[in-house]
Amino acid sequence: MFKHLFITLAMVVICSCATSSPSAPLSVRLDATSDASAKQSFERMLDQASGKKKQELAIAMFKLNMVGVKSAYEVVASPELQSLSITRIKDRVAGITADEIIDLANRMSEVKIEVQGK
């Protein structure tokens, strides 16, 4: 009985090691415990992202910052909106990955952004 249990446990451990690759990078999740940690984890997200994903993530951060803003007057009247950053929305995106931030922005924001290349 003990031998059968040991073999089963050993197989589970071996299978779990085989399915998780130590070289595969883990997706960075936004750490919103402080403004500094939010900025740092967002920078890591940007560093890990490819060129297109970086652009999508930056646009998503902008779109989420603009949720609820109805006019340009609000932007002019609010210094917080004049220099948008991850700290303004850190509680809304706490613990989620870059892909999840992009998805959230696409679902929540009515802001339309068109990127044109040269």
XYZ file of C-alpha atoms in Angstrom:
118
model
C 0.000 0.000 0.000
C 2.745 2.465 1.013
C 4.782 1.543 -2.077
C 1.781 2.182 -4.366
C 1.114 5.571 -2.709
C 4.793 6.542 -3.012
C 4.910 5.605 -6.719
C 1.714 7.571 -7.410
C 3.045 10.612 -5.580
C 6.369 10.368 -7.421
C 4.557 10.241 -10.784
C 2.508 13.318 -9.902
C 5.664 15.247 -8.968
C 7.458 14.152 -12.146
C 4.494 15.084 -14.341
C 4.111 18.485 -12.722
C 7.811 19.214 -13.216
C 7.596 18.201 -16.846
C 4.653 20.471 -17.567
C 6.118 23.628 -16.046
C 9.135 25.056 -17.781
C 11.503 27.007 -15.523
C 12.788 28.975 -18.503
C 9.347 30.281 -19.508
C 8.950 33.837 -18.205
C 5.998 34.411 -15.919
C 3.651 37.186 -16.874
C 4.176 40.232 -14.730
C 1.142 41.152 -12.657
C 0.655 44.746 -11.608
C 1.679 45.276 -7.996
C -0.571 48.033 -6.646
C 0.635 48.055 -3.051
C 2.109 51.531 -3.599
C 2.560 54.087 -6.371
C 6.231 53.137 -6.661
C 5.519 49.407 -6.939
C 2.808 50.077 -9.537
C 5.216 52.142 -11.636
C 7.943 49.521 -11.304
C 5.754 46.563 -12.252
C 4.230 48.502 -15.167
C 7.739 49.266 -16.444
C 8.577 45.552 -16.210
C 5.433 44.797 -18.221
C 6.536 47.244 -20.885
C 10.069 45.814 -20.897
C 8.758 42.268 -21.423
C 6.345 43.266 -24.185
C 7.078 43.214 -27.901
C 6.854 46.449 -29.896
C 3.173 46.061 -30.820
C 2.199 44.814 -27.356
C 4.045 47.785 -25.787
C 1.983 50.143 -27.881
C -1.256 48.325 -27.001
C -0.384 48.423 -23.295
C 0.432 52.149 -23.353
C -2.822 52.862 -25.190
C -4.745 50.700 -22.698
C -3.249 52.631 -19.775
C -4.291 55.895 -21.466
C -7.811 54.614 -22.179
C -8.316 53.441 -18.598
C -7.143 56.815 -17.300
C -9.755 58.488 -19.492
C -12.706 56.380 -18.276
C -15.301 58.772 -16.911
C -13.742 61.883 -18.469
C -16.405 63.613 -20.538
C -14.657 66.692 -21.896
C -11.353 68.361 -22.628
C -12.283 70.898 -19.951
C -11.984 68.153 -17.320
C -8.468 67.363 -18.549
C -7.444 71.029 -18.432
C -8.944 71.481 -14.963
C -7.317 68.395 -13.465
C -3.520 68.239 -13.079
C -3.888 64.503 -12.415
C -5.246 64.020 -15.953
C -2.563 66.146 -17.576
C 0.209 63.625 -16.923
C -1.418 60.221 -17.091
C 0.278 57.336 -15.357
C -0.399 53.876 -14.032
C -0.681 55.225 -10.475
C -4.053 56.853 -11.194
C -5.575 53.507 -12.168
C -3.446 51.130 -10.074
C -6.344 49.975 -7.905
C -8.412 49.158 -10.993
C -5.651 47.021 -12.541
C -4.138 45.539 -9.377
C -2.901 41.997 -9.835
C -3.621 41.640 -13.544
C -1.306 41.033 -16.495
C -0.613 43.198 -19.542
C -3.042 41.199 -21.690
C -5.720 41.565 -19.036
C -5.115 45.330 -18.806
C -5.497 45.623 -22.593
C -8.697 43.566 -22.494
C -10.101 45.618 -19.600
C -9.402 48.885 -21.433
C -11.112 47.610 -24.563
C -14.201 46.642 -22.541
C -14.424 49.719 -20.268
C -13.333 52.649 -22.371
C -15.260 54.475 -25.038
C -12.107 56.301 -26.145
C -11.159 55.470 -29.730
C -7.477 55.741 -30.643
C -6.112 55.382 -34.139
C -2.383 54.859 -34.582
C -1.009 55.881 -37.943
C 2.430 54.913 -39.177
C 4.596 56.815 -41.606
